[in-house]
PDB file of C-alpha atoms and ligand atoms in Angstrom:
ATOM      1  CA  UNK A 256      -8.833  -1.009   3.722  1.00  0.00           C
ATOM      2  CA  UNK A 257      -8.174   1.104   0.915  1.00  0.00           C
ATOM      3  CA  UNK A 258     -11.414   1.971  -1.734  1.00  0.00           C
ATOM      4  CA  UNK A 259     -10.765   2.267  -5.371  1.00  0.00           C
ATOM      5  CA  UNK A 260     -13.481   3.591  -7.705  1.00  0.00           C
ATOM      6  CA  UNK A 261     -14.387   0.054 -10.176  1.00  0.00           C
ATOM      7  CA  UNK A 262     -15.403   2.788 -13.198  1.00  0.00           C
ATOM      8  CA  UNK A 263     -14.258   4.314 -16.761  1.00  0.00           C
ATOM      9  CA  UNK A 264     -16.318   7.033 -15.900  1.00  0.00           C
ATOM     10  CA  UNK A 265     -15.188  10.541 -15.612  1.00  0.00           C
ATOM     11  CA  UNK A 266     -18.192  11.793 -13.474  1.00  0.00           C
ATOM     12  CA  UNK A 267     -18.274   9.172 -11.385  1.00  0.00           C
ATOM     13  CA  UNK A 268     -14.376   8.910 -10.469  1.00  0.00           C
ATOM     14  CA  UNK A 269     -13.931  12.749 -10.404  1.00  0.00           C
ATOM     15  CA  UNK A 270     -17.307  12.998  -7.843  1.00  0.00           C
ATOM     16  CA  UNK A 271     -15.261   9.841  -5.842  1.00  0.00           C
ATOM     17  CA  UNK A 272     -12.103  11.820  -5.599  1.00  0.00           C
ATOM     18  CA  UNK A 273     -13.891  14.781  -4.646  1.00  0.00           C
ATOM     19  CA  UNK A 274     -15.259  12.553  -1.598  1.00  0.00           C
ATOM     20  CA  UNK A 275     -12.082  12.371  -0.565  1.00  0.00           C
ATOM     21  CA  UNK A 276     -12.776   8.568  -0.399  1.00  0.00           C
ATOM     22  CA  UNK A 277     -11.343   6.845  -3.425  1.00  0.00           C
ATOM     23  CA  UNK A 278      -7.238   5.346  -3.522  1.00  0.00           C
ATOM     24  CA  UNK A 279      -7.265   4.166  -6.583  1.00  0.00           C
ATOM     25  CA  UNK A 280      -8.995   3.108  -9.482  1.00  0.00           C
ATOM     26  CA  UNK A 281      -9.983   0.265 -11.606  1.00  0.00           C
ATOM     27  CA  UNK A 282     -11.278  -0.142 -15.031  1.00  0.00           C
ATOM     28  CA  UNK A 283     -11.549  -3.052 -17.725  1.00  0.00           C
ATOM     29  CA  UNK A 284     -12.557  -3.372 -21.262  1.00  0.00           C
ATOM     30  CA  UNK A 285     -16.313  -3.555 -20.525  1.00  0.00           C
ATOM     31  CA  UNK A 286     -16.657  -0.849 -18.012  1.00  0.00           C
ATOM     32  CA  UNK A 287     -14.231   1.272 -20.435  1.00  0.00           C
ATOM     33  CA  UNK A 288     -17.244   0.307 -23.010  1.00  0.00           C
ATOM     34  CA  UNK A 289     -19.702   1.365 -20.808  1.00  0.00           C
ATOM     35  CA  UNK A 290     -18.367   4.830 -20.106  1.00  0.00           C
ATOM     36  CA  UNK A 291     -17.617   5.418 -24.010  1.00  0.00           C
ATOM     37  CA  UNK A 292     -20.645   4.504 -25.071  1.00  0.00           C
ATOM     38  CA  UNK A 293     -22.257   6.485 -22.194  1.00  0.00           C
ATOM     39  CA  UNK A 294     -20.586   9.528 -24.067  1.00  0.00           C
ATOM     40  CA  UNK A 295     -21.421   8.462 -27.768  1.00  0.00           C
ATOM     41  CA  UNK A 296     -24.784   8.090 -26.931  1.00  0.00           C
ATOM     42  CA  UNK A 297     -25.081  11.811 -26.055  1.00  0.00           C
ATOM     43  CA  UNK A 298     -23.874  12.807 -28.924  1.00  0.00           C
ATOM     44  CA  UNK A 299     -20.117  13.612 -27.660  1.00  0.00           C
ATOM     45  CA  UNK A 300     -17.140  12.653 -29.617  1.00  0.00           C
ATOM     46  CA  UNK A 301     -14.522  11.101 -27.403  1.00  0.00           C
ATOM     47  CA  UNK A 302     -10.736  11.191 -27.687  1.00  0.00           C
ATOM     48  CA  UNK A 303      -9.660   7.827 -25.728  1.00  0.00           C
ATOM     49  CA  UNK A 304      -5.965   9.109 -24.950  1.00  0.00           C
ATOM     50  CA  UNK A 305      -7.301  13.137 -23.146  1.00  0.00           C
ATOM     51  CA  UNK A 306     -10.692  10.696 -21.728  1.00  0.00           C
ATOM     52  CA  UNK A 307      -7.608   8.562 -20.208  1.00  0.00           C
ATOM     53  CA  UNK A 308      -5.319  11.007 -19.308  1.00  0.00           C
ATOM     54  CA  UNK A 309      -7.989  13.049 -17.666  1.00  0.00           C
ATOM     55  CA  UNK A 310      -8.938  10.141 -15.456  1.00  0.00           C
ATOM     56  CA  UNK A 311      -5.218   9.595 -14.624  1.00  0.00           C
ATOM     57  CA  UNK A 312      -4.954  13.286 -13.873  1.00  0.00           C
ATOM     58  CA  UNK A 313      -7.789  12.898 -11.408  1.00  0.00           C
ATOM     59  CA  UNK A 314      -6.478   9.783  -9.826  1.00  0.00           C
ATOM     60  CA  UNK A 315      -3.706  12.179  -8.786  1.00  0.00           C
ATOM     61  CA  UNK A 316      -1.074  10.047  -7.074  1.00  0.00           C
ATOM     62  CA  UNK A 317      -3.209   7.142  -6.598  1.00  0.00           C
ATOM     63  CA  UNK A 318      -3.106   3.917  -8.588  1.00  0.00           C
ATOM     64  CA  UNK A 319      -4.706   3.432 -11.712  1.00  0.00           C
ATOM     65  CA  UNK A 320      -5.529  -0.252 -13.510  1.00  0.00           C
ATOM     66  CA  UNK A 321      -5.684  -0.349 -17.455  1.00  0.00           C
ATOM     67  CA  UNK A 322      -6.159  -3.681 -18.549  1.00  0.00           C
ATOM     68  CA  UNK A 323      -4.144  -5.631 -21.535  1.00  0.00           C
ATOM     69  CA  UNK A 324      -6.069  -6.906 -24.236  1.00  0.00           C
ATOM     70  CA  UNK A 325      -3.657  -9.497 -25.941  1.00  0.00           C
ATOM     71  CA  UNK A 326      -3.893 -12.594 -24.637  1.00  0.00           C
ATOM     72  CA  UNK A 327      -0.820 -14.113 -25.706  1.00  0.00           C
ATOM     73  CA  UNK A 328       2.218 -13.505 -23.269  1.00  0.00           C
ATOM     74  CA  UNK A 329       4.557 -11.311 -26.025  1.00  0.00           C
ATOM     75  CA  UNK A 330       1.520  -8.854 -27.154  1.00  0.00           C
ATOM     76  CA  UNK A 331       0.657  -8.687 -23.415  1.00  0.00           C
ATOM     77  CA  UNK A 332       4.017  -7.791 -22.588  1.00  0.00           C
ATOM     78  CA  UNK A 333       4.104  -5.639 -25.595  1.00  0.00           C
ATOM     79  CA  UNK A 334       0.938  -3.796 -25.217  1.00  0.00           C
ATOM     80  CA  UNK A 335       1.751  -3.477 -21.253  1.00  0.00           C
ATOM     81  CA  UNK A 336       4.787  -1.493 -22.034  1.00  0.00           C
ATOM     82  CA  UNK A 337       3.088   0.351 -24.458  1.00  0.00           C
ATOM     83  CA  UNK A 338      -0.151   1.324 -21.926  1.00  0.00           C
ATOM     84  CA  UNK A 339       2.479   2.467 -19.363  1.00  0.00           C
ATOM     85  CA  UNK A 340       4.992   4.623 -21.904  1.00  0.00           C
ATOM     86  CA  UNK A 341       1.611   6.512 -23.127  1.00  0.00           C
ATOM     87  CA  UNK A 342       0.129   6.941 -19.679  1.00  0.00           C
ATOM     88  CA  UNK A 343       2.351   7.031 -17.308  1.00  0.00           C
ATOM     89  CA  UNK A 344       3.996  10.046 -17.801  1.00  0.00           C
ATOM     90  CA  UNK A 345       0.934  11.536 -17.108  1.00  0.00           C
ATOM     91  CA  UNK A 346       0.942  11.281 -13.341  1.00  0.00           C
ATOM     92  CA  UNK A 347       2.932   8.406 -12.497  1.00  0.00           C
ATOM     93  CA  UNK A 348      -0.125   5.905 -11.603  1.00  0.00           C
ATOM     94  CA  UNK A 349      -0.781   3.797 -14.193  1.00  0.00           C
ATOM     95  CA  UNK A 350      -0.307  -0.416 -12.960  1.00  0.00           C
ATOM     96  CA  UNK A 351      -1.243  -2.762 -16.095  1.00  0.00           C
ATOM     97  CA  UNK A 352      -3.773  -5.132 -15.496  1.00  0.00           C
ATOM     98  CA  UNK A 353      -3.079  -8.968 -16.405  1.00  0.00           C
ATOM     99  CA  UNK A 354      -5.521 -11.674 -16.534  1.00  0.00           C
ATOM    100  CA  UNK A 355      -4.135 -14.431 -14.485  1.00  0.00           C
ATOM    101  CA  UNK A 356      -4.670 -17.102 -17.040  1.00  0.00           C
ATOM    102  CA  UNK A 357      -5.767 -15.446 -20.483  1.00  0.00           C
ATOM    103  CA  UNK A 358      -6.835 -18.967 -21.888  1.00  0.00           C
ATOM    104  CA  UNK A 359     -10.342 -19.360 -23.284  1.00  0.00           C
ATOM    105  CA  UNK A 360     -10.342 -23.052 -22.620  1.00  0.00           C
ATOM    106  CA  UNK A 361      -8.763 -25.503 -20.685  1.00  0.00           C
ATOM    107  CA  UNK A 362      -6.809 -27.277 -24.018  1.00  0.00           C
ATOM    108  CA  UNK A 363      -5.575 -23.593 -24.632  1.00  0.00           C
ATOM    109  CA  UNK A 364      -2.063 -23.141 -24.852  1.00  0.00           C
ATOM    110  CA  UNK A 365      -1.955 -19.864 -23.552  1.00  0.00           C
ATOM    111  CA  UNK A 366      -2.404 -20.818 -19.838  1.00  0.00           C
ATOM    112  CA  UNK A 367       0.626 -19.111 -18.396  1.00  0.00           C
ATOM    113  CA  UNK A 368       0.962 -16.346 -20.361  1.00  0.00           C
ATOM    114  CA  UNK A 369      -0.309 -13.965 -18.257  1.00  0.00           C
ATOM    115  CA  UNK A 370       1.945 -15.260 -15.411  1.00  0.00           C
ATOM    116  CA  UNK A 371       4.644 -15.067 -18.043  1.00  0.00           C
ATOM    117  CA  UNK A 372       3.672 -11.312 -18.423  1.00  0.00           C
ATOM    118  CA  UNK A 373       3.349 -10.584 -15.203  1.00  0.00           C
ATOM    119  CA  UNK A 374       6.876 -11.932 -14.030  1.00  0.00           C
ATOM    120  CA  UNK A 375       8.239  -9.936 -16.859  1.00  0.00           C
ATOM    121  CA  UNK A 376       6.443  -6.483 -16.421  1.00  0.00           C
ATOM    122  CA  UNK A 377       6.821  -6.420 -12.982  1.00  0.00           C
ATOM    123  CA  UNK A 378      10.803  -7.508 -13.944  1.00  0.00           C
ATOM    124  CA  UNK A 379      10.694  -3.983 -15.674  1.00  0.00           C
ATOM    125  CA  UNK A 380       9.692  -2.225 -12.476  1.00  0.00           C
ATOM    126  CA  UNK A 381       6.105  -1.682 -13.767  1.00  0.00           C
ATOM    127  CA  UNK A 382       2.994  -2.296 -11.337  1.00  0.00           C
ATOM    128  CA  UNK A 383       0.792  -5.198 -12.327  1.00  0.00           C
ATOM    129  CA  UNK A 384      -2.577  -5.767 -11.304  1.00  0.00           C
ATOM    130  CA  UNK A 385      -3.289  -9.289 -11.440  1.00  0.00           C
ATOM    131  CA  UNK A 386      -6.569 -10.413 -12.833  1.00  0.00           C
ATOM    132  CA  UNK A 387      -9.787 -12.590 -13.381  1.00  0.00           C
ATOM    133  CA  UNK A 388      -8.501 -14.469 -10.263  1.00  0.00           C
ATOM    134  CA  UNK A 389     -11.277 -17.168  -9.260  1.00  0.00           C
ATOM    135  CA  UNK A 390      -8.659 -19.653  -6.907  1.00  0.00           C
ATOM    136  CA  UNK A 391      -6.183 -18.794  -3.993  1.00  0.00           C
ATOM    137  CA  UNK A 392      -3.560 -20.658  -6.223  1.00  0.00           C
ATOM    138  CA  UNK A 393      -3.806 -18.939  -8.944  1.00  0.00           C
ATOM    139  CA  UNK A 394      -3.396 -15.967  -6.490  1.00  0.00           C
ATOM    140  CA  UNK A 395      -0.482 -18.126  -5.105  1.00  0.00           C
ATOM    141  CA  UNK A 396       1.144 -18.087  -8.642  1.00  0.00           C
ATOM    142  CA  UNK A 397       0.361 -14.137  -9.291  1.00  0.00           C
ATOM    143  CA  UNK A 398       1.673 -13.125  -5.743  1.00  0.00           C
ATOM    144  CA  UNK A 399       4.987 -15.773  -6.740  1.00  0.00           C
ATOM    145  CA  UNK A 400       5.196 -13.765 -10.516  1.00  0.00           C
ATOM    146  CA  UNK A 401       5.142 -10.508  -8.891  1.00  0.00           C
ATOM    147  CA  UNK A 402       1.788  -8.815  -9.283  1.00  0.00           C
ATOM    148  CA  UNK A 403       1.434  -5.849  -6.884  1.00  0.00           C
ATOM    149  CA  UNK A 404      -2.591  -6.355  -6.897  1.00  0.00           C
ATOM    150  CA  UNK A 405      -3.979  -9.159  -7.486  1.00  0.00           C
ATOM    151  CA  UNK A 406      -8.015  -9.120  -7.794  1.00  0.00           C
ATOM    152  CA  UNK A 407      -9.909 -12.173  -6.525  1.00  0.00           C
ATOM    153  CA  UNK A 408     -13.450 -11.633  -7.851  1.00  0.00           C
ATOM    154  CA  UNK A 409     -15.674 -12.371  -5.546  1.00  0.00           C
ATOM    155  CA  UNK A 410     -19.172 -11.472  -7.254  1.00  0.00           C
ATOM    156  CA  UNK A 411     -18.979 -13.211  -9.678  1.00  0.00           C
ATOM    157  CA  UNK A 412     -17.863 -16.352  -7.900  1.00  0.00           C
ATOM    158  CA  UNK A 413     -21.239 -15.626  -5.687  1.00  0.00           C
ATOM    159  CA  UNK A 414     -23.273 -15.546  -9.279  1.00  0.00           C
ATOM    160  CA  UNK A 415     -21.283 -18.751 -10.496  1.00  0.00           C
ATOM    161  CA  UNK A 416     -22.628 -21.037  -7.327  1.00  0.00           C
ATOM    162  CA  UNK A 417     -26.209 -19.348  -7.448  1.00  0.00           C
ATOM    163  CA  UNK A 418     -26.320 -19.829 -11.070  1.00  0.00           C
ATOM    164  CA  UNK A 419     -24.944 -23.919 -11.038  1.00  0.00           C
ATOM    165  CA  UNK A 420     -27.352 -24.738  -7.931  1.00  0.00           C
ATOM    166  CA  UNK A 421     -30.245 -22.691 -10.715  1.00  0.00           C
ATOM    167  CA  UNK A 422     -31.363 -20.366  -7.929  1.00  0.00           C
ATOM    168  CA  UNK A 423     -32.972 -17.210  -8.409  1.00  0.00           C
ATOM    169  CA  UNK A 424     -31.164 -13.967  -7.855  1.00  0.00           C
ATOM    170  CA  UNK A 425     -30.043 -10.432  -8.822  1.00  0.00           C
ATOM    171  CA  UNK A 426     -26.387  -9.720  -8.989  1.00  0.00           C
ATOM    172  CA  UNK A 427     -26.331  -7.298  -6.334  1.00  0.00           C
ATOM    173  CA  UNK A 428     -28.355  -9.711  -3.755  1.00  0.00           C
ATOM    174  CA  UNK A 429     -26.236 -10.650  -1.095  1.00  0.00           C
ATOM    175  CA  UNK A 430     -24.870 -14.232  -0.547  1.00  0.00           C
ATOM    176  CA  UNK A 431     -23.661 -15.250   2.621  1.00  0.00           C
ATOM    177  CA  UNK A 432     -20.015 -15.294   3.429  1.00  0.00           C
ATOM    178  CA  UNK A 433     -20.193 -18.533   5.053  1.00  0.00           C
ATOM    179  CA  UNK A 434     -22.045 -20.524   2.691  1.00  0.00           C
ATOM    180  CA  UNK A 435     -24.804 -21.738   1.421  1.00  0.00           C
ATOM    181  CA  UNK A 436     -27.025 -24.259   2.313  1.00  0.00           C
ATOM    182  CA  UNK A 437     -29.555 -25.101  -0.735  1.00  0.00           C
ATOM    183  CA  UNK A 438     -31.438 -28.424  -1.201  1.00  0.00           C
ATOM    184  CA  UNK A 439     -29.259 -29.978   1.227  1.00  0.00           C
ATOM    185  CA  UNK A 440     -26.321 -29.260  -0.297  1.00  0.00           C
ATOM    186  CA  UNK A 441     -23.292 -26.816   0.478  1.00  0.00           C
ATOM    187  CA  UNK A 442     -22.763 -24.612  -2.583  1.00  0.00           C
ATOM    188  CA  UNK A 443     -19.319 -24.066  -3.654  1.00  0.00           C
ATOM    189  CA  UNK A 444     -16.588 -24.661  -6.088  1.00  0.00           C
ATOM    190  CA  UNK A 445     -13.769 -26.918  -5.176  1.00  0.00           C
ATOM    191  CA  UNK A 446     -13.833 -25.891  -1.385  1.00  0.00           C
ATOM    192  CA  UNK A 447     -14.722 -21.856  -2.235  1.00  0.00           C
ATOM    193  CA  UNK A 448     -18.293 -21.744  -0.440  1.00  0.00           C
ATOM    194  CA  UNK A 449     -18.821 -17.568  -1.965  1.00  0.00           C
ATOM    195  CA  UNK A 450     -16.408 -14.802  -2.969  1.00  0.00           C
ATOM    196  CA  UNK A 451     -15.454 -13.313   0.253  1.00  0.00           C
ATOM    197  CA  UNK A 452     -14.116 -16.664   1.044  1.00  0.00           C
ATOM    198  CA  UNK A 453     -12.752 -16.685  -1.616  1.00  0.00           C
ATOM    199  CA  UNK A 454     -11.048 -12.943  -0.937  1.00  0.00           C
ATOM    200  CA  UNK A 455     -10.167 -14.224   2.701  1.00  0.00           C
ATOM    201  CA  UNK A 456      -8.607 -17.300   1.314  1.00  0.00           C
ATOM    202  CA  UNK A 457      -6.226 -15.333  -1.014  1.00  0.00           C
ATOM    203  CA  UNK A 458      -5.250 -12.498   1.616  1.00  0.00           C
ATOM    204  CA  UNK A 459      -4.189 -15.466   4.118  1.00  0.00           C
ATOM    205  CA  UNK A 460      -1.983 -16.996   1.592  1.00  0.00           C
ATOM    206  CA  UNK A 461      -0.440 -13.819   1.075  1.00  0.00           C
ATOM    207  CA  UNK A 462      -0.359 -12.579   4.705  1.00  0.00           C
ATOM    208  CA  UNK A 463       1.211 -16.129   5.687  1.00  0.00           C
ATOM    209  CA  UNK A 464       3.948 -16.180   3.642  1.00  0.00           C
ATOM    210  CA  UNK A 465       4.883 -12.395   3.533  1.00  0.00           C
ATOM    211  CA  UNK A 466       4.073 -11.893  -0.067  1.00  0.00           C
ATOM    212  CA  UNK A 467       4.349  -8.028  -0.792  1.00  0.00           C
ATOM    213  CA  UNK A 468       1.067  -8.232  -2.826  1.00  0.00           C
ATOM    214  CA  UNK A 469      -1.819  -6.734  -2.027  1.00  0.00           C
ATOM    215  CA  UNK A 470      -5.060  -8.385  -2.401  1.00  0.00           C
ATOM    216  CA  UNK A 471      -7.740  -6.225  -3.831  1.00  0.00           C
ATOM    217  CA  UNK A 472     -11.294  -7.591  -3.646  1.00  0.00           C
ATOM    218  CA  UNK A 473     -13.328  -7.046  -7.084  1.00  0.00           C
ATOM    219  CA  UNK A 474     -16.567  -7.763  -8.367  1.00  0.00           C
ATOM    220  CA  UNK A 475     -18.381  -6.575  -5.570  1.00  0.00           C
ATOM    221  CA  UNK A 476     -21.936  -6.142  -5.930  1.00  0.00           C
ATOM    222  CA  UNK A 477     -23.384  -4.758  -2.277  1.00  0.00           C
ATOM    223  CA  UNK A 478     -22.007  -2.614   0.912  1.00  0.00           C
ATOM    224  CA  UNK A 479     -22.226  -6.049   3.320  1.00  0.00           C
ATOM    225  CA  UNK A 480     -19.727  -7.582   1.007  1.00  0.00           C
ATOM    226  CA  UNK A 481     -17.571  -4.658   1.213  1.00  0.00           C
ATOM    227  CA  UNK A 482     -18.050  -5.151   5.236  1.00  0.00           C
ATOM    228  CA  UNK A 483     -17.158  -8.210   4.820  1.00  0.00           C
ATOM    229  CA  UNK A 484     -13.785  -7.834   2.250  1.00  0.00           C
ATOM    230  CA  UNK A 485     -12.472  -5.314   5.368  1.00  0.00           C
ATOM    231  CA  UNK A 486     -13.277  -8.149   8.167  1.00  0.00           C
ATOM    232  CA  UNK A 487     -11.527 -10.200   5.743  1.00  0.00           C
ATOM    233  CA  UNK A 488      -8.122  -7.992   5.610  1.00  0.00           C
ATOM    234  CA  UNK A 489      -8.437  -7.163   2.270  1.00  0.00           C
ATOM    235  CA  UNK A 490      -5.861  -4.698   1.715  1.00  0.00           C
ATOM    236  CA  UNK A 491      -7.819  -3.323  -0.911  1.00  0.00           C
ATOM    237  CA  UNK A 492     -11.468  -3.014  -2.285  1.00  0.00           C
ATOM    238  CA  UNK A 493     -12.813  -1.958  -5.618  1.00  0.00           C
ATOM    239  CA  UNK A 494     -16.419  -0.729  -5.835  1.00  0.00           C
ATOM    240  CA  UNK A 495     -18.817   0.309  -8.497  1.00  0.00           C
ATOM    241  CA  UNK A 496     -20.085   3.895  -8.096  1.00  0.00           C
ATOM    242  CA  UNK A 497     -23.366   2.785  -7.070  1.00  0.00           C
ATOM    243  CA  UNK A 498     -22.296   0.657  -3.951  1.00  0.00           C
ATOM    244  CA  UNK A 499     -20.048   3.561  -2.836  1.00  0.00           C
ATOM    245  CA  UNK A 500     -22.986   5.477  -2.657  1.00  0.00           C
ATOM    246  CA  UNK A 501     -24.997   3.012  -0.919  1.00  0.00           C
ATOM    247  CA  UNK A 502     -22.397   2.876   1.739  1.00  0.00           C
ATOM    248  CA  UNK A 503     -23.711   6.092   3.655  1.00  0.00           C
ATOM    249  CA  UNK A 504     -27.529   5.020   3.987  1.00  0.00           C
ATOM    250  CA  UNK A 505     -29.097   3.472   6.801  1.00  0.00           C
ATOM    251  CA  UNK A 506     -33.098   4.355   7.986  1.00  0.00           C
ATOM    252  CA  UNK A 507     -32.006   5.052  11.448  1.00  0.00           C
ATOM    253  CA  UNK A 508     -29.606   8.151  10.238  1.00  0.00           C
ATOM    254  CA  UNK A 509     -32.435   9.423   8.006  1.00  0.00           C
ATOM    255  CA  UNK A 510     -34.769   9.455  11.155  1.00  0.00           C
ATOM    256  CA  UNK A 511     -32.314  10.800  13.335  1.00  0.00           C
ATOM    257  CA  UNK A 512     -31.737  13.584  10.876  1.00  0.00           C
ATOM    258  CA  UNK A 513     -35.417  14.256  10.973  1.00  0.00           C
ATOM    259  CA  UNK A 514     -35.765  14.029  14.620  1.00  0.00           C
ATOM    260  CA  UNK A 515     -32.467  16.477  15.695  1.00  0.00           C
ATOM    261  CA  UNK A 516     -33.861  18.944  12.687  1.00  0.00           C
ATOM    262  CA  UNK A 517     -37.138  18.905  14.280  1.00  0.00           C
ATOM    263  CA  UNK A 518     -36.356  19.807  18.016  1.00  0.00           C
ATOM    264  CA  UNK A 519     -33.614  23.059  16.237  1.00  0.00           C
ATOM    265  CA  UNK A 520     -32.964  25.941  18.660  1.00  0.00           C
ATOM    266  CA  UNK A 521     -33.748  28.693  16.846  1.00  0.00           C
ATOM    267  CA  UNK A 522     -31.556  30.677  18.551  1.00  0.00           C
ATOM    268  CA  UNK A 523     -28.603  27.968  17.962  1.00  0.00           C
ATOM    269  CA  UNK A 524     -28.820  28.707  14.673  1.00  0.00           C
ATOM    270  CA  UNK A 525     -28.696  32.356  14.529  1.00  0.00           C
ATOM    271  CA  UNK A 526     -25.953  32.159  16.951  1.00  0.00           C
ATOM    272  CA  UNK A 527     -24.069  29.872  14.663  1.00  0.00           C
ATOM    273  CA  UNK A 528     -24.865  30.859  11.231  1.00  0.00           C
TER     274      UNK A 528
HETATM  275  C1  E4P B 144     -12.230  -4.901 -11.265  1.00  0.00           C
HETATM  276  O1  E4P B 144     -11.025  -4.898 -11.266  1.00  0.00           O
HETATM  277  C2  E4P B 144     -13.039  -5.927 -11.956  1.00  0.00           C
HETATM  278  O2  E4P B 144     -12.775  -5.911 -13.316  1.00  0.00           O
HETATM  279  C3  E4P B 144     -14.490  -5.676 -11.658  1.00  0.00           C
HETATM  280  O3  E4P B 144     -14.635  -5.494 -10.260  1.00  0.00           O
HETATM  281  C4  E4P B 144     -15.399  -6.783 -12.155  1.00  0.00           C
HETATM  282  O4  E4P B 144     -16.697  -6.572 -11.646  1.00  0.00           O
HETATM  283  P1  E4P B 144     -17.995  -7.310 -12.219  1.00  0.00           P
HETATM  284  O5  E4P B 144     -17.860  -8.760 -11.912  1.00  0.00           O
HETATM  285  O6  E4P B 144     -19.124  -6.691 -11.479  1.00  0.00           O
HETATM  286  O7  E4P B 144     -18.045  -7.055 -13.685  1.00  0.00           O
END
């Protein structure tokens, strides 16, 4: 499974990179907030196009999401090609990201626009990343427009079940793949019992009919969901900065680092050093 860095910010994708452990990248308009404001509040003045182009530079060859924020098909479409003549030139990695169905409501008229956009920058030869994806068929109708990604997001689907069945919890508490059981009931949401179903129920649509999209499993909150997103085939998973990190810890490795430090060879050493 490939790891992309979910961040705007330049320390943390640079340090990720340096890892040797990143593929790609995501951002969106709030965690592009985030990182600005980051920034402005210490006092530095930030110009967006070198703060973009310097995270596209350290991406290297790997992919890069910058999301749309029209939500009508045309400015979509517009501002799409627009994000990709700026950026790509920089180092050929920039995919635009799409929201699925940019509608506010369900009486909006806007529901397939971003379908519409997707069919038609992907028509151009430009990478989309497909997303806000909450269904397999609406991953079913952004794998049949195109999109080259396409980002079911599984945390907050896990935070949408907690928060209808009014249980207690903190984003990055895990929920069980499986499902469930409170009061008696099954949570879920028309037949999705938590997000990594949800992720396994998109990447078997697309595995079972051949679709050349990759499915790239967002919105995750802990490391046992990212466990789970790789048991699940994801092709691909984004992760915040902080549940990279957490990725490496485990008691047992902290003790054994104490225990093999304690019983050093002196003489090891010197013969090594
Ligand atoms: C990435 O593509 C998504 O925008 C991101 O993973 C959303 O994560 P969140 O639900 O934690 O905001």
């Amino acid at each position: 499974m490939k790891i992309f860095i979910d961040s705007a910010d330049l320390d943390e994708i640079r340090q990720a990179f340096e890892w040797g452990i990143a593929d790609g990248v995501t951002t969106n308009p709030s965690l592009l907030k985030k990182a600005v404001d980051k920034r402005v509040s210490k006092g530095e003045s930030l110009d967006l196009k070198s703060y973009i182009t310097q995270i596209l530079e350290t991406a290297g060859k790997t992919p890069v999401s910058l999301e749309v924020t029209e939500t009508a098909a045309k400015g979509m479409i517009t501002q799409g090609l627009k994000i990709y003549e700026m950026f790509n030139a920089v180092a050929g990695n920039v995919n635009i990201k799409i929201p699925v169905n940019p509608a506010f409501q369900n009486d909006d008229v806007t529901h397939f626009d971003g379908i519409q956009a997707i069919k038609t920058l992907t028509g151009k030869g430009i990478p989309v990343n497909c997303t806000l994806v909450f269904t397999p068929e609406q991953a079913l109708l952004a794998a049949k427009a195109g999109a080259t990604y396409i980002s079911p997001f599984a945390g907050r689907v896990d935070d949408d079940l907690r928060k209808k069945a009014e249980m207690k919890f903190d984003k990055t508490d895990y929920f069980s793949a499986e499902g469930t059981i409170h009061e008696d009931m099954l949570l879920e949401d028309n037949g999705i019992v938590s997000g990594i179903d949800l992720v396994a129920q998109c990447v078997d649509i697309v595995t079972h009919y051949g679709f050349p999209s990759e499915i790239l499993a967002a919105s995750l909150r802990n490391t046992r969901q990212v466990r789970e997103a790789a048991l699940a085939g994801s092709h691909i998973a984004t992760l915040p900065f902080s549940v990279i990190r957490d990725m490496l810890k485990h008691h047992k490795t902290y003790e054994g680092m104490k225990l093999f430090t304690n019983d050093i060879v002196p003489d090891y050493v010197k013969l090594t050093k």
